[in-house]
CSV table of C-alpha atoms and ligand atoms in Angstrom, one decimal:
chain,number,residue,atom,x,y,z
R,1,MET,CA,-9.7,-29.9,10.8
R,2,LYS,CA,-10.2,-26.9,8.7
R,3,THR,CA,-13.7,-25.6,8.4
R,4,GLY,CA,-15.0,-24.0,5.1
R,5,ILE,CA,-14.5,-20.5,6.5
R,6,ASP,CA,-11.0,-21.2,7.4
R,7,GLU,CA,-10.4,-22.4,3.9
R,8,GLN,CA,-11.6,-19.2,2.5
R,9,GLN,CA,-9.4,-17.2,4.9
R,10,GLU,CA,-6.4,-19.1,3.9
R,11,LEU,CA,-6.5,-17.5,0.5
R,12,PHE,CA,-6.2,-13.9,1.9
R,13,ARG,CA,-3.5,-12.2,3.9
R,14,PRO,CA,-3.6,-8.9,5.7
R,15,ILE,CA,-1.2,-6.2,4.4
R,16,ASP,CA,0.5,-3.1,5.7
R,17,LEU,CA,-0.9,0.0,3.7
R,18,GLU,CA,2.5,1.7,4.2
R,19,PHE,CA,3.9,-0.7,1.4
R,20,LEU,CA,1.4,0.1,-1.2
R,21,ASN,CA,2.6,2.2,-4.2
R,22,SER,CA,2.5,5.9,-3.5
R,23,ASP,CA,1.4,6.5,-7.1
R,24,GLY,CA,-1.7,4.3,-6.5
R,25,ALA,CA,-0.7,1.8,-9.2
R,26,GLU,CA,-1.0,-1.6,-7.7
R,27,ILE,CA,-0.1,-4.8,-9.3
R,28,PHE,CA,-2.7,-6.9,-7.3
R,29,ASP,CA,-6.2,-6.7,-6.2
R,30,ILE,CA,-6.9,-5.3,-2.6
R,31,PHE,CA,-9.8,-6.5,-0.4
R,32,TYR,CA,-11.5,-5.7,2.7
R,33,LYS,CA,-13.3,-8.2,5.0
R,34,THR,CA,-17.0,-8.1,6.0
R,35,SER,CA,-19.0,-10.9,7.7
R,36,SER,CA,-22.4,-12.2,6.9
R,37,PHE,CA,-24.2,-14.7,9.0
R,38,GLY,CA,-20.9,-15.4,10.8
R,39,SER,CA,-18.9,-16.2,7.7
R,40,ALA,CA,-16.1,-14.0,6.4
R,41,GLN,CA,-16.4,-12.5,3.1
R,42,TYR,CA,-13.7,-10.7,1.2
R,43,VAL,CA,-14.9,-7.9,-0.9
R,44,LYS,CA,-12.7,-6.3,-3.6
R,45,PHE,CA,-11.8,-2.7,-2.7
R,46,ALA,CA,-9.5,-1.9,-5.7
R,47,SER,CA,-8.1,-3.8,-8.6
R,48,SER,CA,-5.0,-3.4,-10.5
R,49,HIS,CA,-7.0,-1.6,-13.2
R,50,PRO,CA,-5.8,2.1,-13.7
R,51,SER,CA,-9.3,3.3,-12.9
R,52,HIS,CA,-8.8,2.2,-9.3
R,53,GLN,CA,-5.5,4.1,-8.7
R,54,ASP,CA,-7.2,7.1,-7.1
R,55,LYS,CA,-8.8,4.9,-4.6
R,56,VAL,CA,-5.6,3.4,-3.4
R,57,ARG,CA,-3.8,6.8,-3.5
R,58,ARG,CA,-6.5,8.3,-1.3
R,59,LEU,CA,-6.2,5.3,1.1
R,60,ILE,CA,-2.5,5.8,1.4
R,61,GLU,CA,-2.9,9.6,2.0
R,62,GLU,CA,-5.4,9.1,4.7
R,63,GLY,CA,-2.7,7.2,6.6
R,64,GLU,CA,-4.1,5.8,9.8
R,65,ASN,CA,-7.0,3.7,8.9
R,66,ASP,CA,-8.8,1.3,11.2
R,67,GLN,CA,-10.0,-0.9,8.3
R,68,GLU,CA,-7.7,-4.0,7.6
R,69,PHE,CA,-6.9,-4.7,4.0
R,70,PHE,CA,-6.0,-8.1,2.4
R,71,ILE,CA,-4.5,-9.5,-0.8
R,72,ARG,CA,-4.6,-13.0,-2.2
R,73,GLU,CA,-2.0,-15.3,-0.9
R,74,GLU,CA,-0.7,-15.9,-4.4
R,75,ASP,CA,0.1,-12.1,-4.5
R,76,LEU,CA,2.3,-12.1,-1.4
R,77,GLY,CA,5.5,-12.3,-3.5
R,78,LYS,CA,4.5,-9.2,-5.4
R,79,TYR,CA,3.5,-7.5,-2.0
R,80,TYR,CA,6.8,-8.3,-0.4
R,81,GLY,CA,8.5,-7.0,-3.7
R,82,LEU,CA,6.9,-3.6,-3.0
R,83,ALA,CA,7.9,-3.8,0.7
R,84,THR,CA,11.4,-4.5,-0.3
R,85,LYS,CA,11.6,-1.6,-2.7
R,86,SER,CA,10.3,0.8,-0.1
R,87,LEU,CA,12.8,-0.7,2.5
R,88,ARG,CA,15.6,0.2,0.0
R,89,THR,CA,14.4,3.8,-0.2
R,90,LEU,CA,14.1,3.9,3.5
R,91,ILE,CA,17.6,2.8,4.3
R,92,SER,CA,19.1,5.2,1.8
R,93,ASN,CA,17.6,8.1,3.4
R,94,PRO,CA,20.1,9.7,5.9
R,95,GLN,CA,17.3,11.6,7.5
R,96,ILE,CA,15.7,8.5,8.9
R,97,PRO,CA,17.2,7.2,12.3
R,98,PHE,CA,18.9,3.9,12.3
R,99,GLU,CA,16.4,2.4,14.8
R,100,LYS,CA,13.4,3.2,12.6
R,101,LYS,CA,15.2,1.5,9.7
R,102,THR,CA,16.0,-1.7,11.5
R,103,ARG,CA,12.5,-1.7,13.1
R,104,LYS,CA,10.9,-1.6,9.8
R,105,ILE,CA,13.2,-4.3,8.2
R,106,TYR,CA,12.4,-6.4,11.4
R,107,ASP,CA,8.7,-5.9,10.8
R,108,VAL,CA,8.9,-7.0,7.2
R,109,SER,CA,10.9,-10.0,8.1
R,110,LYS,CA,8.5,-10.9,10.7
R,111,GLY,CA,5.6,-10.6,8.3
R,112,ILE,CA,7.2,-13.1,6.0
R,113,MET,CA,8.0,-15.7,8.6
R,114,LYS,CA,4.5,-15.1,10.1
R,115,ASP,CA,2.9,-15.9,6.7
R,116,PHE,CA,5.0,-19.0,6.6
R,117,PHE,CA,4.6,-20.4,10.0
R,118,ALA,CA,1.3,-19.0,11.3
R,119,SER,CA,-0.6,-19.0,8.0
R,120,ASN,CA,1.0,-22.0,6.2
R,121,ALA,CA,1.8,-19.9,3.1
R,122,SER,CA,3.8,-21.5,0.4
R,123,GLU,CA,7.5,-22.0,0.9
R,124,LYS,CA,7.8,-19.7,-2.2
R,125,ILE,CA,7.2,-16.8,0.2
R,126,LEU,CA,10.7,-17.4,1.9
R,127,HIS,CA,12.3,-16.0,-1.3
R,128,SER,CA,11.1,-12.6,-0.2
R,129,SER,CA,13.5,-12.9,2.8
R,130,GLU,CA,16.7,-13.0,0.7
R,131,GLU,CA,16.5,-9.4,-0.3
R,132,VAL,CA,15.3,-8.3,3.0
R,133,MET,CA,18.2,-10.0,4.6
R,134,GLU,CA,20.6,-8.2,2.1
R,135,ILE,CA,19.0,-4.8,3.2
R,136,MET,CA,19.4,-5.7,6.8
R,137,GLU,CA,23.1,-6.6,6.2
R,138,GLN,CA,23.8,-3.2,4.3
R,139,CYS,CA,22.0,-1.3,7.2
R,140,LEU,CA,23.8,-3.1,10.0
R,141,SER,CA,27.2,-3.1,8.6
R,142,LYS,CA,27.0,0.6,7.6
R,143,ASN,CA,26.1,1.6,11.1
R,144,GLU,CA,28.3,-1.0,12.7
R,145,ALA,CA,25.3,-1.9,14.9
R,146,GLY,CA,26.1,-3.9,18.0
R,147,PHE,CA,24.1,-6.5,19.5
R,148,HIS,CA,22.6,-4.1,22.0
R,149,SER,CA,20.9,-2.1,19.4
R,150,ILE,CA,19.6,-5.2,17.7
R,151,SER,CA,18.2,-6.5,21.0
R,152,MET,CA,16.2,-3.3,21.4
R,153,ILE,CA,14.0,-4.1,18.5
R,154,THR,CA,13.5,-7.8,18.8
R,155,ASN,CA,10.2,-9.2,20.1
R,156,LYS,CA,10.5,-10.7,23.6
R,157,ASP,CA,7.4,-12.9,23.4
R,158,TYR,CA,8.2,-16.3,21.9
R,159,TYR,CA,6.5,-17.5,18.9
R,160,THR,CA,8.3,-19.5,16.2
R,161,TYR,CA,8.1,-16.7,13.7
R,162,THR,CA,9.6,-14.0,16.1
R,163,HIS,CA,12.2,-16.5,17.4
R,164,SER,CA,13.2,-17.2,13.8
R,165,VAL,CA,13.8,-13.5,13.0
R,166,ASN,CA,15.5,-12.8,16.3
R,167,VAL,CA,18.0,-15.7,15.7
R,168,GLY,CA,18.6,-14.5,12.1
R,169,LEU,CA,19.3,-11.1,13.3
R,170,TYR,CA,21.6,-12.2,16.2
R,171,CYS,CA,23.4,-14.5,13.8
R,172,MET,CA,23.9,-11.6,11.3
R,173,SER,CA,25.1,-9.2,13.9
R,174,TYR,CA,27.7,-11.8,14.9
R,175,GLY,CA,28.9,-12.1,11.4
R,176,ILE,CA,29.3,-8.3,11.2
R,177,LYS,CA,31.0,-7.9,14.6
R,178,THR,CA,33.5,-10.7,13.8
R,179,LYS,CA,34.1,-9.2,10.3
R,180,MET,CA,33.0,-12.1,8.4
R,181,GLY,CA,32.4,-11.2,4.6
R,182,PRO,CA,29.0,-9.9,3.4
R,183,ASN,CA,28.1,-13.3,1.8
R,184,ASP,CA,28.8,-15.3,4.9
R,185,THR,CA,27.0,-12.7,7.0
R,186,LYS,CA,24.0,-12.8,4.7
R,187,ASP,CA,24.0,-16.6,4.9
R,188,LEU,CA,24.2,-16.4,8.7
R,189,GLY,CA,21.1,-14.0,8.7
R,190,LEU,CA,19.2,-16.3,6.3
R,191,GLY,CA,20.1,-19.5,8.0
R,192,GLY,CA,19.3,-18.0,11.5
R,193,MET,CA,15.9,-17.1,10.1
R,194,PHE,CA,15.3,-20.4,8.6
R,195,HIS,CA,16.8,-22.6,11.3
R,196,ASP,CA,13.4,-24.0,12.7
R,197,LEU,CA,11.7,-24.1,9.3
R,198,GLY,CA,11.1,-27.8,9.8
R,199,LYS,CA,8.8,-26.9,12.7
R,200,SER,CA,6.2,-26.1,10.0
R,201,ARG,CA,6.0,-29.8,9.4
R,202,VAL,CA,5.5,-30.9,13.0
R,203,ASP,CA,2.1,-31.1,14.5
R,204,GLU,CA,1.2,-27.7,15.9
R,205,SER,CA,-0.3,-29.1,19.1
R,206,ILE,CA,3.2,-30.6,20.0
R,207,ILE,CA,4.9,-27.4,19.0
R,208,ASN,CA,2.7,-25.1,21.2
R,209,LYS,CA,2.3,-27.6,24.1
R,210,ASP,CA,2.9,-26.0,27.5
R,211,GLY,CA,3.5,-28.9,29.7
R,212,LYS,CA,6.2,-31.6,29.6
R,213,LEU,CA,6.6,-33.5,26.3
R,214,THR,CA,6.2,-37.2,26.1
R,215,ASP,CA,9.1,-39.2,24.7
R,216,GLU,CA,7.1,-39.7,21.5
R,217,GLU,CA,6.3,-36.0,21.1
R,218,PHE,CA,10.0,-35.0,21.8
R,219,GLU,CA,11.1,-37.5,19.0
R,220,ALA,CA,8.6,-35.7,16.8
R,221,ILE,CA,10.0,-32.3,17.7
R,222,LYS,CA,13.6,-33.4,17.2
R,223,ASN,CA,12.7,-34.3,13.7
R,224,HIS,CA,12.5,-30.5,12.7
R,225,SER,CA,16.2,-30.3,12.1
R,226,PHE,CA,16.1,-32.9,9.4
R,227,LEU,CA,12.8,-31.6,8.0
R,228,GLY,CA,14.1,-28.1,7.8
R,229,GLU,CA,17.2,-29.2,6.0
R,230,GLU,CA,14.9,-31.1,3.7
R,231,ILE,CA,12.8,-28.1,2.8
R,232,LEU,CA,15.8,-25.9,2.1
R,233,VAL,CA,17.5,-28.6,0.0
R,234,SER,CA,14.3,-29.0,-2.1
R,235,MET,CA,14.2,-25.3,-2.8
R,236,GLN,CA,17.6,-25.6,-4.5
R,237,CYS,CA,18.7,-22.1,-3.9
R,238,TYR,CA,20.4,-21.9,-0.6
R,239,THR,CA,23.9,-22.5,0.2
R,240,ASN,CA,25.3,-25.3,2.2
R,241,ASN,CA,25.9,-23.0,5.0
R,242,VAL,CA,22.3,-22.2,5.3
R,243,VAL,CA,21.1,-25.7,4.9
R,244,ARG,CA,23.5,-27.0,7.6
R,245,MET,CA,22.3,-24.2,10.1
R,246,ALA,CA,18.9,-25.9,9.9
R,247,GLY,CA,20.2,-29.4,10.1
R,248,GLU,CA,22.8,-29.1,12.8
R,249,HIS,CA,21.7,-26.3,15.1
R,250,HIS,CA,20.7,-28.9,17.8
R,251,GLU,CA,24.1,-30.7,17.8
R,252,LYS,CA,26.2,-30.0,20.8
R,253,PHE,CA,29.9,-29.2,20.7
R,254,LYS,CA,30.9,-32.0,23.0
R,255,GLY,CA,28.4,-34.5,21.5
R,256,ASN,CA,25.1,-35.9,22.4
R,257,GLY,CA,23.0,-33.4,20.4
R,258,TYR,CA,20.6,-34.4,17.6
R,259,PRO,CA,20.0,-35.5,14.9
R,260,LYS,CA,23.3,-37.0,14.2
R,261,GLY,CA,25.3,-36.6,17.5
R,262,LEU,CA,28.2,-34.7,15.6
R,263,VAL,CA,31.0,-33.6,17.7
R,264,GLY,CA,33.2,-30.4,17.7
R,265,GLU,CA,34.4,-29.4,14.2
R,266,GLU,CA,32.2,-31.9,12.6
R,267,ILE,CA,29.4,-29.5,13.1
R,268,SER,CA,29.4,-26.6,10.6
R,269,PRO,CA,30.8,-23.3,12.1
R,270,PHE,CA,27.6,-21.6,10.9
R,271,ALA,CA,25.4,-24.1,12.8
R,272,ARG,CA,27.7,-23.7,15.9
R,273,ILE,CA,27.0,-19.9,15.8
R,274,CYS,CA,23.3,-20.6,15.2
R,275,LYS,CA,23.3,-22.8,18.4
R,276,VAL,CA,24.5,-20.0,20.6
R,277,MET,CA,21.9,-17.5,19.2
R,278,ASP,CA,19.1,-20.1,19.3
R,279,VAL,CA,19.6,-20.9,22.9
R,280,TYR,CA,20.2,-17.2,23.8
R,281,ASP,CA,16.9,-16.1,22.3
R,282,ALA,CA,14.9,-19.0,23.8
R,283,LEU,CA,16.2,-18.1,27.2
R,284,THR,CA,15.6,-14.4,26.9
R,285,THR,CA,12.1,-14.6,25.6
R,286,ARG,CA,8.7,-15.2,27.5
R,287,ARG,CA,6.5,-18.1,27.0
R,288,SER,CA,3.2,-18.8,28.6
R,289,TYR,CA,4.8,-21.2,31.0
R,290,LYS,CA,8.1,-19.2,31.7
R,291,LYS,CA,9.4,-15.7,32.3
R,292,ALA,CA,12.1,-14.2,30.0
R,293,MET,CA,15.6,-14.4,31.6
R,294,THR,CA,17.7,-11.2,31.7
R,295,PRO,CA,20.6,-11.2,29.3
R,296,PHE,CA,23.0,-11.5,32.3
R,297,ASP,CA,21.4,-14.7,33.7
R,298,ALA,CA,21.1,-16.3,30.2
R,299,LEU,CA,24.8,-15.7,29.6
R,300,THR,CA,25.7,-17.2,33.0
R,301,ILE,CA,23.6,-20.2,32.4
R,302,MET,CA,25.1,-20.7,29.0
R,303,GLY,CA,28.6,-20.3,30.3
R,304,LYS,CA,28.2,-22.6,33.2
R,305,GLN,CA,25.5,-25.3,33.1
R,306,MET,CA,25.2,-25.4,29.3
R,307,VAL,CA,28.9,-24.8,28.5
R,308,ASP,CA,29.6,-28.1,26.9
R,309,GLU,CA,26.9,-27.5,24.2
R,310,PHE,CA,28.7,-24.6,22.5
R,311,ASP,CA,31.9,-23.9,20.7
R,312,HIS,CA,33.9,-21.9,23.3
R,313,ASN,CA,35.3,-19.5,20.8
R,314,ILE,CA,32.0,-18.7,19.5
R,315,LEU,CA,30.4,-18.2,23.0
R,316,GLY,CA,33.4,-16.0,23.9
R,317,ASN,CA,33.0,-13.8,21.0
R,318,PHE,CA,29.3,-13.6,21.7
R,319,VAL,CA,30.0,-12.4,25.2
R,320,ARG,CA,32.7,-10.0,24.1
R,321,TYR,CA,31.1,-8.4,21.0
R,322,MET,CA,27.4,-8.8,21.8
R,323,GLY,CA,26.9,-9.2,25.5
R,324,PRO,CA,24.9,-6.4,27.1
R,325,ASP,CA,27.5,-3.7,28.1
R,326,LEU,CA,30.0,-6.1,29.2
I,401,FE2,FE1,15.4,-25.8,16.5
I,402,FE2,FE1,15.2,-22.3,17.5
């Protein structure tokens, strides 16, 4: 149950000062947090009014600042619009190293997915991902980045939001390495990032449960494929490839997966790619109850015990193009 304080907090989201306009002209109000008698209060620091521009400019110039700033949730779209604009400037700058560029794009994507999963922001926030994925596609294809350089920047602690961004990047990198076109590659990135969206509609205590799941709980989790597909269809702006990645990423190549028990080529090729990346990321990240596997151990298990779950061609490509120095 939410308390009154939580309800107030839900309206505000922390921001990264780096993405504010360098001319100080913001298009939304900026707040800082104080607490009085144990309850959080958000106090306006600057508004979109021109008279406040100096304040914001000084804030940006000061750089490192311990104070956290916030905006209203309804302004997240505008904020990510600014972030995307600065990412475009960043990637077109040849002086900035590739790793710094991808790390920044990764951080923005992570912010969007965290706002969605961890803070229950509205589904509208997902629209911000589209341009960010397009920027990532440009950045990765231009640098012909391999899987190794991508895996250097991905978070190795498992949270639904970091897992989502990791799978999106791995899928995108697969598209680039196997020379799929830019649209398909962007679909792979988006679909990978959105594959577990349905988990936002499953009870959090089940999603985060450390111990063994009861049959009932497992059934509730399994529903996330269908729920994710439903969210994406209702948004009416994503391709069938993206939708099927959410709906079919738990299908197994030789059958017995869920939700439909599809077999082989009945499963969308995009979802078959997602399946490989999903399992790889789940195995190579840490959770409270398990260590992260090394890439070598993960690939060994995937190629032996789990081999029936994957499309052999895709798994083979993955090992060839993306495996760690193989
Ligand atoms: Fe899933
Ligand atoms: Fe997943």
